[in-house]
Amino acid sequence: MKKIRCPKCDNFVSFEEKNIEAGSIIGLTCEDCGKKFKVRFRVKPSTIAADALEKKNEEADADKYGTIVVIENVFCNRQEIPLQEGENVFGRRCPGTDINCPIQTSDMSMDRIHCTVVVKEKNGRITHYVKDNDSLVGTFVSNDILAKKEARIIESGDIITLGATSMILKFGED
């Protein structure tokens, strides 16, 4: 089973990839909003998955700034989000919200623009710190809430909690 996003409501629509050939068009209907739409495959879906996995492996090799691992819960699946140097803005994925690290979740206690993880490299040393973006429920680091305008240094293995969703910084030898 493969999933694709509905162009109207942005929820996932599942389809079977077995009989899809390159160049074929399939019609899908979103179970949530009822939108009917067609998808054209330029290549076989299994080829897309293999290419995506290869690209992900290449990115993992080049990833020197660490990764945020979103822990699976009732609101979302496990997700790995690679960090970039500079500001990495985290929040609930929502169409029209411009953030560079969206989390696919139904956790409404997580703001659409919840917190920022800043990655700085100075003299070959990489530092991570997190700050809250004035979210409604706050941002917690190891069960300790961040104060307004506080930027706290985080290390590999630290747990960051946004609403009911927790994530862990993985960096270095982890």
Coordinates of N, CA and C in Angstrom, one line a residue:
M1 N 0.8 -1.2 0.0 CA 0.0 0.0 0.0 C 0.9 1.2 0.0
K2 N 0.5 2.2 -0.8 CA 1.2 3.5 -0.9 C 0.2 4.6 -0.5
K3 N 0.7 5.7 -0.1 CA -0.1 6.8 0.3 C 0.2 8.1 -0.5
I4 N -0.8 8.9 -0.8 CA -0.6 10.2 -1.5 C -1.5 11.2 -0.8
R5 N -1.2 12.4 -0.8 CA -2.0 13.4 -0.1 C -3.1 13.9 -1.0
C6 N -4.3 14.1 -0.4 CA -5.4 14.7 -1.1 C -5.1 16.1 -1.4
P7 N -5.4 16.6 -2.6 CA -5.1 18.0 -3.0 C -6.1 19.0 -2.3
K8 N -7.2 18.5 -1.7 CA -8.2 19.4 -1.1 C -8.0 19.5 0.4
C9 N -8.0 18.3 1.1 CA -7.9 18.4 2.6 C -6.5 18.0 3.1
D10 N -5.6 17.6 2.3 CA -4.2 17.3 2.7 C -4.1 16.0 3.5
N11 N -5.1 15.2 3.6 CA -5.0 13.9 4.3 C -4.5 12.9 3.4
F12 N -4.1 11.7 3.9 CA -3.5 10.7 3.1 C -4.6 9.8 2.5
V13 N -4.4 9.4 1.2 CA -5.3 8.5 0.5 C -4.4 7.3 0.1
S14 N -4.8 6.1 0.5 CA -4.0 4.9 0.2 C -4.4 4.3 -1.1
F15 N -3.5 3.6 -1.8 CA -3.8 2.9 -3.0 C -2.8 1.8 -3.1
E16 N -3.2 0.8 -3.9 CA -2.4 -0.4 -4.2 C -1.5 -0.2 -5.4
E17 N -0.2 -0.4 -5.3 CA 0.7 -0.1 -6.3 C 1.0 -1.3 -7.3
K18 N 0.5 -2.5 -7.0 CA 0.9 -3.7 -7.7 C 0.8 -3.6 -9.3
N19 N -0.4 -3.1 -9.7 CA -0.7 -3.1 -11.2 C -0.4 -1.8 -11.9
I20 N 0.3 -0.9 -11.2 CA 0.5 0.4 -11.8 C 1.8 0.4 -12.7
E21 N 1.7 0.8 -13.9 CA 2.9 0.8 -14.8 C 3.3 2.3 -15.0
A22 N 4.5 2.5 -15.5 CA 4.9 3.8 -15.8 C 4.0 4.4 -16.9
G23 N 3.6 5.7 -16.7 CA 2.7 6.4 -17.6 C 1.2 6.2 -17.4
S24 N 0.9 5.3 -16.4 CA -0.5 5.1 -16.2 C -1.2 6.2 -15.3
I25 N -2.5 6.3 -15.4 CA -3.3 7.3 -14.6 C -4.3 6.5 -13.8
I26 N -4.4 6.8 -12.5 CA -5.4 6.2 -11.7 C -6.3 7.2 -11.1
G27 N -7.5 6.9 -10.9 CA -8.5 7.8 -10.2 C -8.6 7.4 -8.7
L28 N -8.5 8.4 -7.9 CA -8.6 8.1 -6.4 C -9.7 9.0 -5.8
T29 N -10.3 8.6 -4.7 CA -11.3 9.4 -4.0 C -10.9 9.4 -2.5
C30 N -10.8 10.7 -2.0 CA -10.4 10.9 -0.6 C -11.6 10.4 0.3
E31 N -11.3 9.6 1.2 CA -12.4 9.1 2.2 C -12.8 10.2 3.1
D32 N -11.9 11.1 3.4 CA -12.3 12.2 4.4 C -13.2 13.3 3.8
C33 N -12.8 13.8 2.6 CA -13.6 14.9 2.1 C -14.4 14.6 0.8
G34 N -14.2 13.4 0.3 CA -14.9 13.0 -0.9 C -14.3 13.5 -2.2
K35 N -13.2 14.2 -2.2 CA -12.6 14.8 -3.4 C -12.2 13.6 -4.3
K36 N -12.5 13.7 -5.6 CA -12.1 12.8 -6.6 C -11.0 13.4 -7.4
F37 N -9.9 12.7 -7.6 CA -8.7 13.3 -8.3 C -8.0 12.1 -9.0
K38 N -7.2 12.5 -10.0 CA -6.4 11.5 -10.8 C -4.9 11.8 -10.6
V39 N -4.2 10.7 -10.6 CA -2.7 10.8 -10.4 C -2.1 10.0 -11.6
R40 N -1.1 10.7 -12.2 CA -0.4 10.1 -13.3 C 1.0 9.7 -12.8
F41 N 1.4 8.5 -13.1 CA 2.7 8.0 -12.6 C 3.7 8.0 -13.8
R42 N 4.7 8.8 -13.7 CA 5.7 8.9 -14.8 C 6.6 7.6 -14.7
V43 N 6.8 7.2 -13.5 CA 7.6 5.9 -13.3 C 6.8 5.0 -12.4
K44 N 7.2 3.8 -12.3 CA 6.5 2.8 -11.4 C 6.7 3.3 -9.9
P45 N 5.6 3.3 -9.1 CA 5.7 3.7 -7.7 C 6.8 3.1 -6.9
S46 N 7.1 1.8 -7.2 CA 8.2 1.1 -6.4 C 9.5 1.7 -6.8
T47 N 9.7 2.2 -8.0 CA 10.9 2.9 -8.4 C 11.1 4.2 -7.6
I48 N 10.0 4.9 -7.4 CA 10.0 6.1 -6.6 C 10.4 5.9 -5.2
A49 N 9.9 4.8 -4.6 CA 10.3 4.5 -3.2 C 11.7 4.1 -3.1
A50 N 12.2 3.4 -4.1 CA 13.7 3.0 -4.1 C 14.5 4.2 -4.3
D51 N 14.2 5.1 -5.2 CA 14.9 6.4 -5.3 C 14.9 7.2 -4.1
A52 N 13.7 7.3 -3.4 CA 13.6 8.1 -2.2 C 14.5 7.5 -1.1
L53 N 14.5 6.2 -1.0 CA 15.3 5.5 0.0 C 16.8 5.8 -0.2
E54 N 17.2 5.7 -1.5 CA 18.6 6.0 -1.9 C 19.0 7.4 -1.5
K55 N 18.1 8.4 -1.9 CA 18.3 9.8 -1.6 C 18.4 10.0 -0.1
K56 N 17.6 9.3 0.7 CA 17.6 9.5 2.2 C 18.9 9.0 2.7
N57 N 19.4 7.9 2.2 CA 20.7 7.3 2.7 C 21.8 8.3 2.3
E58 N 21.8 8.9 1.2 CA 22.8 9.9 0.8 C 22.7 11.1 1.8
E59 N 21.5 11.5 2.1 CA 21.4 12.7 3.0 C 21.9 12.3 4.4
A60 N 21.7 11.1 4.8 CA 22.1 10.6 6.1 C 23.6 10.7 6.2
D61 N 24.3 10.3 5.1 CA 25.8 10.4 5.1 C 26.2 11.8 5.2
A62 N 25.5 12.7 4.5 CA 25.9 14.1 4.5 C 25.4 14.9 5.7
D63 N 24.6 14.3 6.6 CA 24.0 15.0 7.7 C 25.0 15.1 8.8
K64 N 25.5 16.3 9.0 CA 26.5 16.5 10.1 C 25.9 17.4 11.2
Y65 N 24.6 17.8 11.0 CA 24.0 18.7 12.0 C 23.1 18.0 13.0
G66 N 22.8 16.7 12.7 CA 22.0 15.9 13.6 C 20.6 15.8 13.0
T67 N 19.8 15.0 13.8 CA 18.4 14.7 13.4 C 17.5 14.8 14.6
I68 N 16.3 15.3 14.3 CA 15.2 15.2 15.4 C 14.4 14.0 15.0
V69 N 14.2 13.1 16.0 CA 13.4 12.0 15.9 C 12.1 12.2 16.7
V70 N 11.0 12.2 15.9 CA 9.6 12.4 16.6 C 9.2 11.0 17.0
I71 N 8.8 10.9 18.3 CA 8.4 9.6 18.8 C 7.0 9.3 18.5
E72 N 6.7 8.1 18.0 CA 5.4 7.7 17.7 C 4.4 7.8 18.9
N73 N 3.2 8.3 18.7 CA 2.2 8.3 19.7 C 0.8 8.2 19.0
V74 N -0.2 8.4 19.8 CA -1.6 8.2 19.2 C -1.9 9.3 18.1
F75 N -1.1 10.4 18.1 CA -1.3 11.5 17.1 C -0.5 11.4 15.9
C76 N 0.7 10.7 15.9 CA 1.6 10.7 14.8 C 2.4 9.5 14.8
N77 N 3.0 9.2 13.6 CA 3.9 8.1 13.4 C 5.3 8.6 13.7
R78 N 6.3 7.7 13.8 CA 7.7 8.1 14.0 C 8.2 8.8 12.8
Q79 N 8.9 9.9 13.0 CA 9.4 10.7 11.9 C 10.8 11.1 12.2
E80 N 11.7 11.2 11.2 CA 13.0 11.7 11.4 C 13.2 12.9 10.5
I81 N 13.6 14.0 11.1 CA 13.7 15.3 10.4 C 15.2 15.7 10.6
P82 N 15.9 15.7 9.4 CA 17.3 16.2 9.5 C 17.4 17.7 9.8
L83 N 18.4 18.1 10.5 CA 18.6 19.5 10.9 C 19.6 20.1 9.9
Q84 N 19.4 21.4 9.7 CA 20.3 22.2 8.8 C 20.9 23.3 9.7
E85 N 22.0 23.8 9.2 CA 22.6 24.9 10.0 C 21.7 26.1 9.9
G86 N 21.5 26.8 11.0 CA 20.6 28.0 11.1 C 19.3 27.6 11.9
E87 N 18.2 28.3 11.5 CA 17.0 28.0 12.2 C 16.2 26.9 11.6
N88 N 15.7 26.0 12.4 CA 14.9 24.9 12.0 C 13.6 25.1 12.8
V89 N 12.5 25.5 12.1 CA 11.3 25.9 12.7 C 10.4 24.6 12.7
F90 N 9.9 24.2 13.9 CA 9.1 23.0 14.1 C 7.7 23.4 14.4
G91 N 6.7 22.6 13.9 CA 5.3 22.8 14.3 C 4.5 21.8 13.6
R92 N 3.2 21.9 13.8 CA 2.2 21.0 13.2 C 2.1 21.3 11.7
R93 N 2.2 20.3 10.9 CA 2.0 20.5 9.4 C 0.6 20.9 9.1
C94 N 0.5 22.0 8.4 CA -0.8 22.5 8.0 C -0.6 23.3 6.7
P95 N -1.5 23.1 5.7 CA -1.3 23.8 4.4 C -1.3 25.3 4.7
G96 N -0.4 26.0 4.0 CA -0.3 27.4 4.2 C 0.6 27.9 5.3
T97 N 1.1 27.0 6.1 CA 2.0 27.4 7.2 C 3.4 27.2 6.6
D98 N 4.2 28.3 6.6 CA 5.6 28.2 6.0 C 6.6 27.9 7.1
I99 N 6.9 26.6 7.3 CA 7.9 26.2 8.3 C 8.8 25.2 7.5
N100 N 10.1 25.1 8.0 CA 11.0 24.2 7.3 C 11.1 22.8 7.9
C101 N 10.5 22.6 9.1 CA 10.5 21.3 9.7 C 9.1 20.9 10.2
P102 N 8.1 20.7 9.3 CA 6.8 20.3 9.7 C 6.7 18.9 10.3
I103 N 5.9 18.7 11.3 CA 5.6 17.4 11.9 C 4.2 17.0 11.5
Q104 N 4.1 15.9 10.8 CA 2.8 15.4 10.4 C 2.1 14.8 11.6
T105 N 1.1 15.5 12.2 CA 0.4 15.0 13.4 C -1.0 15.6 13.5
S106 N -1.8 14.9 14.2 CA -3.1 15.4 14.5 C -3.2 16.0 15.9
D107 N -2.1 16.2 16.5 CA -2.0 16.8 17.9 C -2.3 18.3 17.9
M108 N -3.5 18.6 18.2 CA -3.9 20.0 18.2 C -3.3 20.9 19.3
S109 N -2.7 20.3 20.3 CA -2.0 21.0 21.3 C -0.6 21.5 20.8
M110 N -0.2 21.1 19.7 CA 1.0 21.5 19.1 C 0.7 22.7 18.1
D111 N 1.3 23.8 18.3 CA 1.1 25.0 17.4 C 1.6 24.7 16.0
R112 N 1.1 25.5 15.1 CA 1.6 25.3 13.7 C 3.0 25.9 13.6
I113 N 3.4 26.8 14.4 CA 4.8 27.3 14.5 C 5.1 27.3 16.0
H114 N 5.6 26.1 16.4 CA 5.7 25.9 17.9 C 7.1 26.3 18.5
C115 N 8.2 25.8 17.9 CA 9.5 26.1 18.5 C 10.5 26.1 17.4
T116 N 11.7 26.6 17.7 CA 12.8 26.7 16.8 C 14.0 26.0 17.4
V117 N 14.7 25.1 16.6 CA 15.9 24.5 17.0 C 17.0 25.2 16.1
V118 N 17.9 25.9 16.8 CA 19.0 26.6 16.1 C 20.2 25.8 16.1
V119 N 20.9 25.7 15.0 CA 22.1 24.9 14.9 C 23.2 25.9 14.4
K120 N 24.2 26.0 15.2 CA 25.4 26.9 14.9 C 26.7 26.1 14.9
E121 N 27.5 26.5 13.9 CA 28.8 25.9 13.9 C 29.9 27.0 14.0
K122 N 30.7 26.8 15.0 CA 31.8 27.8 15.2 C 33.0 27.1 15.6
N123 N 34.1 27.4 14.8 CA 35.4 26.8 15.0 C 35.3 25.3 15.0
G124 N 34.5 24.7 14.1 CA 34.3 23.3 14.0 C 33.5 22.6 15.1
R125 N 32.9 23.4 16.0 CA 32.1 22.9 17.0 C 30.6 23.2 16.7
I126 N 29.8 22.2 16.8 CA 28.4 22.4 16.5 C 27.6 22.5 17.8
T127 N 26.7 23.5 17.9 CA 25.9 23.8 19.1 C 24.5 23.8 18.7
H128 N 23.6 23.2 19.4 CA 22.1 23.2 19.2 C 21.5 23.9 20.4
Y129 N 20.5 24.7 20.1 CA 19.7 25.2 21.2 C 18.3 25.4 20.7
V130 N 17.3 25.4 21.6 CA 15.9 25.4 21.3 C 15.3 26.6 22.0
K131 N 14.3 27.2 21.3 CA 13.6 28.3 21.9 C 12.1 28.1 21.5
D132 N 11.2 28.6 22.4 CA 9.8 28.5 22.1 C 9.3 29.7 21.3
N133 N 8.4 29.4 20.4 CA 7.9 30.5 19.5 C 6.5 31.0 20.0
D134 N 6.5 31.3 21.3 CA 5.3 31.9 21.9 C 4.1 30.9 21.7
S135 N 4.3 29.6 21.9 CA 3.3 28.6 21.7 C 2.3 28.7 22.9
L136 N 1.1 28.1 22.7 CA 0.1 28.2 23.7 C 0.4 27.3 24.9
V137 N 0.9 26.1 24.7 CA 1.2 25.2 25.8 C 2.7 25.2 26.2
G138 N 3.5 25.8 25.4 CA 5.0 25.9 25.8 C 5.8 24.8 25.2
T139 N 7.1 24.9 25.3 CA 8.0 23.9 24.8 C 8.8 23.4 26.1
F140 N 8.9 22.1 26.2 CA 9.6 21.5 27.4 C 10.9 20.8 26.9
V141 N 11.9 21.0 27.7 CA 13.1 20.2 27.5 C 13.4 19.4 28.7
S142 N 13.4 18.1 28.6 CA 13.5 17.2 29.7 C 12.5 17.5 30.8
N143 N 11.2 17.7 30.5 CA 10.1 18.0 31.4 C 10.3 19.4 32.1
D144 N 11.1 20.3 31.6 CA 11.3 21.6 32.2 C 10.9 22.6 31.1
I145 N 9.9 23.4 31.5 CA 9.3 24.4 30.5 C 10.3 25.5 30.2
L146 N 10.4 25.9 29.0 CA 11.3 27.1 28.6 C 10.5 28.4 29.0
A147 N 11.3 29.3 29.5 CA 10.7 30.6 29.8 C 10.6 31.4 28.5
K148 N 9.8 32.5 28.6 CA 9.7 33.3 27.4 C 11.0 33.8 27.0
K149 N 11.3 33.8 25.7 CA 12.6 34.3 25.1 C 13.8 33.5 25.5
E150 N 13.6 32.4 26.3 CA 14.8 31.6 26.7 C 15.2 30.7 25.5
A151 N 16.5 30.6 25.4 CA 17.1 29.7 24.4 C 18.0 28.8 25.2
R152 N 17.7 27.5 25.2 CA 18.4 26.5 26.0 C 19.2 25.6 25.1
I153 N 20.5 25.4 25.5 CA 21.4 24.5 24.8 C 20.9 23.1 25.0
I154 N 20.8 22.3 23.9 CA 20.4 20.9 24.0 C 21.5 20.0 23.5
E155 N 21.6 18.8 24.0 CA 22.6 17.8 23.7 C 21.9 16.6 23.1
S156 N 22.7 15.8 22.5 CA 22.2 14.5 21.9 C 21.5 13.7 23.0
G157 N 20.3 13.3 22.7 CA 19.5 12.5 23.7 C 18.5 13.3 24.5
D158 N 18.6 14.6 24.4 CA 17.6 15.4 25.1 C 16.2 15.3 24.5
I159 N 15.2 15.3 25.4 CA 13.8 15.1 24.9 C 13.1 16.5 24.9
I160 N 12.6 16.8 23.8 CA 11.8 18.1 23.6 C 10.4 17.7 23.4
T161 N 9.5 18.4 24.2 CA 8.1 18.1 24.1 C 7.3 19.3 23.6
L162 N 6.5 19.1 22.6 CA 5.7 20.1 22.0 C 4.2 19.6 22.1
G163 N 3.4 20.1 22.9 CA 2.1 19.6 23.2 C 2.2 18.2 23.7
A164 N 1.5 17.3 23.1 CA 1.5 15.9 23.5 C 2.6 15.1 22.7
T165 N 3.4 15.7 21.9 CA 4.3 15.0 21.1 C 5.8 15.3 21.6
S166 N 6.5 14.2 21.7 CA 7.9 14.3 22.1 C 8.8 14.0 21.0
M167 N 10.0 14.6 21.0 CA 11.0 14.3 20.0 C 12.4 14.3 20.7
I168 N 13.4 13.7 20.1 CA 14.7 13.5 20.6 C 15.7 14.0 19.6
L169 N 16.7 14.8 20.1 CA 17.8 15.2 19.3 C 18.8 14.0 19.2
K170 N 19.2 13.6 18.0 CA 20.2 12.6 17.8 C 21.3 13.3 17.0
F171 N 22.5 13.2 17.6 CA 23.7 13.9 17.0 C 24.9 13.2 17.4
G172 N 25.8 13.1 16.5 CA 27.1 12.5 16.8 C 27.1 11.0 16.7
E173 N 27.6 10.3 17.7 CA 27.8 8.9 17.7 C 26.5 8.1 18.0
D174 N 25.4 8.7 18.3 CA 24.2 8.0 18.7 C 23.6 7.1 17.6

